[in-house]
Short mmCIF file of C-alpha atoms in Angstrom, two decimals:
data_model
loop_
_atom_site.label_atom_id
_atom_site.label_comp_id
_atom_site.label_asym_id
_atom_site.label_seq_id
_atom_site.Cartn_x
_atom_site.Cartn_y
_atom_site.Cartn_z
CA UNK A 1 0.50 -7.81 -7.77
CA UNK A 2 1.88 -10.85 -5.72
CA UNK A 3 0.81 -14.15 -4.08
CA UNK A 4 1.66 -16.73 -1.80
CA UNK A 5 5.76 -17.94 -2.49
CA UNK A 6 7.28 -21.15 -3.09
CA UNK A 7 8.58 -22.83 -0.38
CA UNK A 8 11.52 -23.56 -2.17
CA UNK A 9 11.95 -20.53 -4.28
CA UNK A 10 14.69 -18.25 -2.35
CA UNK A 11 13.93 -14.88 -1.54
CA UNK A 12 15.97 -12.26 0.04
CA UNK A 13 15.00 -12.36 4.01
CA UNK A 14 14.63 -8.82 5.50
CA UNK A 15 13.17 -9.66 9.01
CA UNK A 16 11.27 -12.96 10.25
CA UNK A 17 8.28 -12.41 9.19
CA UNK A 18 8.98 -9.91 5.39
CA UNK A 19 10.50 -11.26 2.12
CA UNK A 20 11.43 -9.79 -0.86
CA UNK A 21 12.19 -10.63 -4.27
CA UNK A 22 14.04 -8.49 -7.45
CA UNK A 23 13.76 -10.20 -11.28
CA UNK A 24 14.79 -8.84 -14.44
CA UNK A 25 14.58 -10.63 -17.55
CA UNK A 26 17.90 -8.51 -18.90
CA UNK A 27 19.81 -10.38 -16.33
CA UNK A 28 18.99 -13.47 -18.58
CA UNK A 29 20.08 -14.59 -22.23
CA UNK A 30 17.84 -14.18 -24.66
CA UNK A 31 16.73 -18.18 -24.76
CA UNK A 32 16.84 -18.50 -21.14
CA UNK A 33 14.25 -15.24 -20.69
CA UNK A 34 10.90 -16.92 -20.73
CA UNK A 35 11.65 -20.27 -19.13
CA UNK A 36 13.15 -18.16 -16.13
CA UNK A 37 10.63 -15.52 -15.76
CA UNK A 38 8.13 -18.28 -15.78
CA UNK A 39 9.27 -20.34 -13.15
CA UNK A 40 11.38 -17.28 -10.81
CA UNK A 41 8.53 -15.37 -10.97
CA UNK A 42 5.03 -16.61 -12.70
CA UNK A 43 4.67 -20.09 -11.21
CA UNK A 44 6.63 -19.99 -7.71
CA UNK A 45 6.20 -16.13 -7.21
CA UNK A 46 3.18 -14.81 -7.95
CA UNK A 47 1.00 -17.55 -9.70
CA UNK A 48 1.03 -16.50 -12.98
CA UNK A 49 1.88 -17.48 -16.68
CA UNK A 50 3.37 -15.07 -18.53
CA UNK A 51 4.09 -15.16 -22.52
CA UNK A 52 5.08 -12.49 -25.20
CA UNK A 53 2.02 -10.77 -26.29
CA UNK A 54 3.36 -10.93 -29.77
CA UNK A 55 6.24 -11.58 -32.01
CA UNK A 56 9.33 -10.03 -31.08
CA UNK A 57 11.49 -9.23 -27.65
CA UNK A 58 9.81 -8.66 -24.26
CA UNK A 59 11.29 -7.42 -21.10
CA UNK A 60 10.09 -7.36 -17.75
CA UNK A 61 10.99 -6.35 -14.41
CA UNK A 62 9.82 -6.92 -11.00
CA UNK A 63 10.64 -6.06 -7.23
CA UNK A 64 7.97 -8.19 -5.11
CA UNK A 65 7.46 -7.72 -1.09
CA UNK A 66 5.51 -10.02 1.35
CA UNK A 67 4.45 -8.02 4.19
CA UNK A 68 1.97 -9.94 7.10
CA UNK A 69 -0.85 -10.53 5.78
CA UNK A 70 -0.05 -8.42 1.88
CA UNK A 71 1.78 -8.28 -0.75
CA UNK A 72 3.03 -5.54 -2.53
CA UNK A 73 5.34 -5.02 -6.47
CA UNK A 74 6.37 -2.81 -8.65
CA UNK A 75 6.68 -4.15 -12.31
CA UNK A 76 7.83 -2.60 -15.54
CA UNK A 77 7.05 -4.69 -18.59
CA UNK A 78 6.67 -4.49 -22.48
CA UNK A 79 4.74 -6.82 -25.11
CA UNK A 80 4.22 -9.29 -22.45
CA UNK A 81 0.71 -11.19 -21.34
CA UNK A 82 0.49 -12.01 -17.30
CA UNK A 83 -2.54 -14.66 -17.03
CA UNK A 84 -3.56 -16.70 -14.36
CA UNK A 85 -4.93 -19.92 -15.67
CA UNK A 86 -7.65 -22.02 -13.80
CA UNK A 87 -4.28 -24.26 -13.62
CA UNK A 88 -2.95 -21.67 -11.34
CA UNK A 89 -5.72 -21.10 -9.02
CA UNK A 90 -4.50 -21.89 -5.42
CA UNK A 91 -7.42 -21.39 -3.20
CA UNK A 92 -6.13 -18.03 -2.81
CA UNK A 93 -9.26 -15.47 -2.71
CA UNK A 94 -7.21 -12.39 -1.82
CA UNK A 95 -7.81 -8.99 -4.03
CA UNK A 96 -5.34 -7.65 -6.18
CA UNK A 97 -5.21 -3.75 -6.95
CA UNK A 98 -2.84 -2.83 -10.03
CA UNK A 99 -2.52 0.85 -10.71
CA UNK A 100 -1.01 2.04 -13.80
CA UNK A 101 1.94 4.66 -13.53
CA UNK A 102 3.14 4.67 -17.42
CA UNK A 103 2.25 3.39 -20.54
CA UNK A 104 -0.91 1.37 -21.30
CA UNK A 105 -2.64 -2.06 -20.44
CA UNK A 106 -5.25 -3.73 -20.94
CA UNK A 107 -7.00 -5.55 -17.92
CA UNK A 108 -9.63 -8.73 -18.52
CA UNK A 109 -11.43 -11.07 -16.24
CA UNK A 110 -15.07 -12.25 -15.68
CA UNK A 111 -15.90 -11.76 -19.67
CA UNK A 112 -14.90 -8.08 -19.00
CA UNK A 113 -11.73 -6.09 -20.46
CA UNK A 114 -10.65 -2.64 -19.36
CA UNK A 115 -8.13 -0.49 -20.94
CA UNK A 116 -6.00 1.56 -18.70
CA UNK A 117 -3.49 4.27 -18.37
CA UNK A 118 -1.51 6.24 -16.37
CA UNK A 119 -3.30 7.00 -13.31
CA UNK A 120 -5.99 4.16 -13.93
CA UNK A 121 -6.83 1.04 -11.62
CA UNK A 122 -7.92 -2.23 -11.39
CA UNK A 123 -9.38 -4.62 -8.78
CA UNK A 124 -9.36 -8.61 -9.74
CA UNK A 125 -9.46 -11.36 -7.69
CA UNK A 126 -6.44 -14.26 -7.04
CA UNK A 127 -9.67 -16.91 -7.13
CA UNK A 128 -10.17 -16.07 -10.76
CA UNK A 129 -9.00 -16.74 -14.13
CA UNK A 130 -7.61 -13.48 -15.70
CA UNK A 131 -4.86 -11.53 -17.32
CA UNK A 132 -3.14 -8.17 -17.79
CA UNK A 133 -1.70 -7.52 -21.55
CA UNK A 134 0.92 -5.03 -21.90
CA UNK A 135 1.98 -3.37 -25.43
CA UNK A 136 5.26 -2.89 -26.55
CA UNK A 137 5.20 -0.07 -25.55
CA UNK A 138 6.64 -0.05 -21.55
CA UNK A 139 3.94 0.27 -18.81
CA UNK A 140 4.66 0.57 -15.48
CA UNK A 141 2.55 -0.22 -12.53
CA UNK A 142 2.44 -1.17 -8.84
CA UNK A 143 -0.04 -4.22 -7.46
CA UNK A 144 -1.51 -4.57 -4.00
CA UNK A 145 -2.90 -8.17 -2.79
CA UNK A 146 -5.17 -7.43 -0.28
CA UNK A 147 -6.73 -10.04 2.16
CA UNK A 148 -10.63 -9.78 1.40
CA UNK A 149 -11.13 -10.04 5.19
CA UNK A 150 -9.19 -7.42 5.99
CA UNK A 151 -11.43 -5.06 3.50
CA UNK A 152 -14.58 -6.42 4.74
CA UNK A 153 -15.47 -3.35 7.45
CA UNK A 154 -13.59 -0.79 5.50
CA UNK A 155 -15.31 -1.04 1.47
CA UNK A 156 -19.40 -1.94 1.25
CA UNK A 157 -19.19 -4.46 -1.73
CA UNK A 158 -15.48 -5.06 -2.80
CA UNK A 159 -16.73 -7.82 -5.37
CA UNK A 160 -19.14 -5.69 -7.52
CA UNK A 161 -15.83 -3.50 -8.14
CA UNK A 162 -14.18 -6.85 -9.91
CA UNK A 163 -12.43 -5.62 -13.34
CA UNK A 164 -14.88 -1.99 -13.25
CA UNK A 165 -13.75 1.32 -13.62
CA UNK A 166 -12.02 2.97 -10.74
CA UNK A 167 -12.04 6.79 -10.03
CA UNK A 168 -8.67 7.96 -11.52
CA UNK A 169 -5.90 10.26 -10.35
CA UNK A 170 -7.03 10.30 -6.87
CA UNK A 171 -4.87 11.33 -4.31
CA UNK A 172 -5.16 8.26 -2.72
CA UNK A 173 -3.81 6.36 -5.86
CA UNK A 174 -0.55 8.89 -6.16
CA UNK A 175 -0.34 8.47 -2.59
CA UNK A 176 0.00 4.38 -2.45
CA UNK A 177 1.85 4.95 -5.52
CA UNK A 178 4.90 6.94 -4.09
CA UNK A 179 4.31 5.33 -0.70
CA UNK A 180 5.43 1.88 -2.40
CA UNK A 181 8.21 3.83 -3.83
CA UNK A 182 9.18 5.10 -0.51
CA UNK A 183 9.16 1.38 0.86
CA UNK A 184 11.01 -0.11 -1.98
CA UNK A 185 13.49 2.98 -1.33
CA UNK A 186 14.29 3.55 2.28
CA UNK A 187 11.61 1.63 4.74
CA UNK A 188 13.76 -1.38 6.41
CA UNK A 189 10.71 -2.11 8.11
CA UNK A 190 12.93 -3.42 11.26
CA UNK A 191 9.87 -4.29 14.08
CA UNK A 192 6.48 -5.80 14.19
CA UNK A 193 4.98 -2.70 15.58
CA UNK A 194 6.36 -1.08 12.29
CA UNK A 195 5.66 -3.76 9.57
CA UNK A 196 2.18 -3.88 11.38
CA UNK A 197 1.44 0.22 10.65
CA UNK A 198 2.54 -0.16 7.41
CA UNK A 199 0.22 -2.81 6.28
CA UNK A 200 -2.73 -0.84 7.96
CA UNK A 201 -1.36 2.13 6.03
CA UNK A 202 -1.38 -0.05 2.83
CA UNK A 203 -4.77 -1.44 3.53
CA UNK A 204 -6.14 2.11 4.29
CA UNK A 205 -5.04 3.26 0.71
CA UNK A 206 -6.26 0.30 -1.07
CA UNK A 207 -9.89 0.77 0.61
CA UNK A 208 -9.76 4.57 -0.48
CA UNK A 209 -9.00 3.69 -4.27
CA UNK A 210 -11.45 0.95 -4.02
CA UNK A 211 -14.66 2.75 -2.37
CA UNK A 212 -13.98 2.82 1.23
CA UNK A 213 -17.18 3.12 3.59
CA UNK A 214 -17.49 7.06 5.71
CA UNK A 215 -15.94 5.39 8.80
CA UNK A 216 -12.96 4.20 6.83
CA UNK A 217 -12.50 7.30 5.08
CA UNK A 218 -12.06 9.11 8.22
CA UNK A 219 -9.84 6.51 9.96
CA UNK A 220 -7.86 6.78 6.78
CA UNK A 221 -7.05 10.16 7.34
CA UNK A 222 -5.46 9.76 10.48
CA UNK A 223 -4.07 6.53 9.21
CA UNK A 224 -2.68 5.47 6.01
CA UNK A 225 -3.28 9.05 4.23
CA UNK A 226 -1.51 11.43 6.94
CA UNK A 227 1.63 8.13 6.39
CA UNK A 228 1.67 8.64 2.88
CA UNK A 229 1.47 12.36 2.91
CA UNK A 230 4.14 12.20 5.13
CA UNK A 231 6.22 10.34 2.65
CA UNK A 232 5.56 12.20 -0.22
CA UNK A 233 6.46 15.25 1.51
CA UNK A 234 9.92 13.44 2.90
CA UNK A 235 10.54 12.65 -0.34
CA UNK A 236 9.61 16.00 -1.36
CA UNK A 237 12.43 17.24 0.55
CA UNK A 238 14.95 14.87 -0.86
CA UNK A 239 14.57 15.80 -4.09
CA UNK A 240 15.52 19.27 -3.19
CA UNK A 241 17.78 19.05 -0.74
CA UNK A 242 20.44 20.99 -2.82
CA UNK A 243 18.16 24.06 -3.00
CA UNK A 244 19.09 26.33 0.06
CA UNK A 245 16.39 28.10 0.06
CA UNK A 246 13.82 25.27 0.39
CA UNK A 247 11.32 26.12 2.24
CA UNK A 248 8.04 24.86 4.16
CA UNK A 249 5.80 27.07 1.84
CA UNK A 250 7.24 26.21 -1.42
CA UNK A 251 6.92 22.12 -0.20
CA UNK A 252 3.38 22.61 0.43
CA UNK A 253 2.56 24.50 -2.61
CA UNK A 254 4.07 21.54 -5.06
CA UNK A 255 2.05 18.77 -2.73
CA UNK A 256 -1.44 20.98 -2.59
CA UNK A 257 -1.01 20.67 1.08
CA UNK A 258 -1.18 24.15 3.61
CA UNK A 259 2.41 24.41 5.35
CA UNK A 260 0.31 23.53 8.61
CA UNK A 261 -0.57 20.53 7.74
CA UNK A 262 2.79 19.64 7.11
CA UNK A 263 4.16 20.65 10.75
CA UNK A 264 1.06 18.62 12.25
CA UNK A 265 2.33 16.00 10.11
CA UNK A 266 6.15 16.08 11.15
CA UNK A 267 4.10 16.57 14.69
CA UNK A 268 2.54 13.33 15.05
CA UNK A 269 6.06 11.98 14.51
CA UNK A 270 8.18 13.91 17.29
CA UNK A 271 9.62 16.28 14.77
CA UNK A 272 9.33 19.41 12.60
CA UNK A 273 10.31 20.89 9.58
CA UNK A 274 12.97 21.99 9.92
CA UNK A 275 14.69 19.40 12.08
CA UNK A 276 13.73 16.75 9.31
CA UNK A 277 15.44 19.32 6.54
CA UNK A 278 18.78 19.58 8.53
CA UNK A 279 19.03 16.19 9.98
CA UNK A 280 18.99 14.81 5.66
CA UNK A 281 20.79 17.30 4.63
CA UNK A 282 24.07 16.60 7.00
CA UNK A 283 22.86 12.53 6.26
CA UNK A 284 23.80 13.30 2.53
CA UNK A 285 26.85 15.65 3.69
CA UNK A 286 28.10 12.61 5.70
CA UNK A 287 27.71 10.12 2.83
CA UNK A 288 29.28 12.29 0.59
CA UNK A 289 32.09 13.14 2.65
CA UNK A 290 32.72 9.06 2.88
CA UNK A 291 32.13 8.52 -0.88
CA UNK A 292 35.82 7.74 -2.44
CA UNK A 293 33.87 8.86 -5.49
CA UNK A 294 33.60 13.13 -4.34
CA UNK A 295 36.99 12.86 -2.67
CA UNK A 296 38.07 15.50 -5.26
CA UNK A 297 35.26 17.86 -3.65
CA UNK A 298 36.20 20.63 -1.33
CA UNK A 299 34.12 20.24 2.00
CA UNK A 300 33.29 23.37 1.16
CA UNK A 301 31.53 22.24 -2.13
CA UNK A 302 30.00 19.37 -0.56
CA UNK A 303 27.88 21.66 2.02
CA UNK A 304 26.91 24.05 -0.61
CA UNK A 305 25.44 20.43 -3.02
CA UNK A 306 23.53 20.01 0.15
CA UNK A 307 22.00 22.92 0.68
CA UNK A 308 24.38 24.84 3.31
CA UNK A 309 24.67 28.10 1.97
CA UNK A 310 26.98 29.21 5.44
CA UNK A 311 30.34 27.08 5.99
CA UNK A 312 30.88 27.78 9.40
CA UNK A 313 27.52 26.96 10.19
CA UNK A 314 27.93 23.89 8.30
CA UNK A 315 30.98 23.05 10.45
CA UNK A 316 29.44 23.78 13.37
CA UNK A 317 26.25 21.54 13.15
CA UNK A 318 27.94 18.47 11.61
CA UNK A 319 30.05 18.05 14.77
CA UNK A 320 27.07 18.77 17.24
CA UNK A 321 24.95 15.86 15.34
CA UNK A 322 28.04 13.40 14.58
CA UNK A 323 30.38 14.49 17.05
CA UNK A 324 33.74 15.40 14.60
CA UNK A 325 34.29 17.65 11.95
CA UNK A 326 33.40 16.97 8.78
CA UNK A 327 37.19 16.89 8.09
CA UNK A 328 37.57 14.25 10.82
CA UNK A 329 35.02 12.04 8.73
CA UNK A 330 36.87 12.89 5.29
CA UNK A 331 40.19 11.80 6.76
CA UNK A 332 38.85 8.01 8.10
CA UNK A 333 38.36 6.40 4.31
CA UNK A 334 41.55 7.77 3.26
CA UNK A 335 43.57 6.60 5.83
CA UNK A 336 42.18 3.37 5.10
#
């Protein structure tokens, strides 16, 4: 989960008004891992003090966003404590969801502990004393701060949810899950209007896990759901790009989604399918192509990795979407 940052603490600046932040205790010596995590990341960061849960080594890793108005992270640790001390407390009242994605940890606040694993969340509160505990064992898990206010028409009674069982394995939780992924991944999250949707597609999710009222539920669904299912089934598509016979049928059957929903999902975004499955697939041609690293590849090779299972037609639609031939684009780097 994240908070407020440091004024001084620098952060890698994506637009005006979004900041991000990637910290890895491996990057440090041994001596210097603590005393840097601490201050890079628990005090000036995210407002919390973080200590080795017991004797031995402890690693942690952490890639924290501030979006207007929320915060999101992904963190992998092991043997490591995360507390927020009354020292710590900021004024900040904003909600903090933490789902679990591997291994196990152990949640406690208000005089209540909660074991959790994969698939398991949590809601606690920034105003709070309270800590996470994570085994040697590696967990991974992704944190949402949510303004209170901005749940207060979407969940009836956020606060009796405090450090309680959630529902587990929802789709809602895979889907905030992946769509973090997806933002850590490929969003640049270049306008307002864009950095805007996403936070009311984050919001939208975190109300769903949390308890969301029946009018939020349905605004969801046209909202932050049909985003994230959109994601999951871009990234979907990535994953088996190289597969030339992938198909709208076989996507939908591995997300549990019917192939129509899909197209009314590519729809509401000016595209289809198809279009979406060609335009990535001559994107990774095009990289490829470029990448000193495959220029031992035939182009021929190249288009099949991607999924072409026709050369010519290969050929033909790489100049019609970047206007030269894919040997045209294989003979720039080397001339360089």
């Amino acid at each position: 989960a994240t908070s407020r940052r440091h004024e001084d603490q620098p952060m890698t600046m994506q637009s005006p008004d979004i900041t991000g932040f990637r910290f890895s205790t491996a990057d440090f010596g041994e001596r210097d891992r603590l005393p840097s995590f601490r201050e890079q990341i628990g005090r000036m960061i995210v407002k919390l003090d973080p200590e080795p849960l017991s004797a031995g080594a402890f690693h942690a890793e952490a890639n924290v966003r501030e979006l207007p108005g929320l915060g999101i992270g992904s963190w992998a640790c092991s043997n490591l404590k995360i507390a927020r001390s009354r020292e710590l407390l900021d004024g900040n009242d904003d909600l903090v969801l933490t789902i679990i994605t591997s291994g196990n940890t152990r949640a406690s606040q208000r005089g209540r502990d909660i074991e959790l694993g994969p698939g398991q969340a949590v809601l606690q509160s920034s105003a709070e004393a309270g800590n996470m505990a994570v085994p040697v064992s590696p967990s991974r898990f992704v944190g949402l701060r949510l303004p209170r206010r901005a749940l207060a028409s979407l969940v009836r009674d956020p606060e009796d949810m405090l450090v309680r069982p959630l529902p587990a394995n929802t789709e809602a939780m895979r889907l905030l899950a992946l769509y973090i992924r997806e933002l850590d991944d490929s969003y640049q999250l270049a306008t307002a209007e864009l950095r805007r949707a996403v936070v009311r597609h984050l919001v939208d999710l975190g109300a769903l896990i949390i308890g969301a009222n029946r009018d939020a539920v349905a605004a969801a669904e046209d909202g932050g759901v049909a985003a994230a299912r959109l994601a999951a089934v871009k990234a979907d598509i990535n994953d088996n790009l190289s597969y030339g016979d992938l198909t709208l049928p076989a996507v939908a059957a591995r997300l549990r989604l019917t192939p129509r929903h899909i197209q009314r999902l590519f729809e509401s975004v000016g595209s289809t399918f198809s279009e979406f499955v060609l335009g990535q697939r001559l994107a990774r041609a095009h990289h490829l192509l470029t990448d000193p690293r495959h220029s031992g590849s035939t182009i021929g090779t190249i288009a099949f990795e991607v999924g072409f299972g026709d050369l010519s037609y290969f050929n033909r639609t790489f100049r019609r979407h970047y206007g030269v031939t894919p040997s045209d684009i294989r003979a720039v780097p080397r001339r360089s």
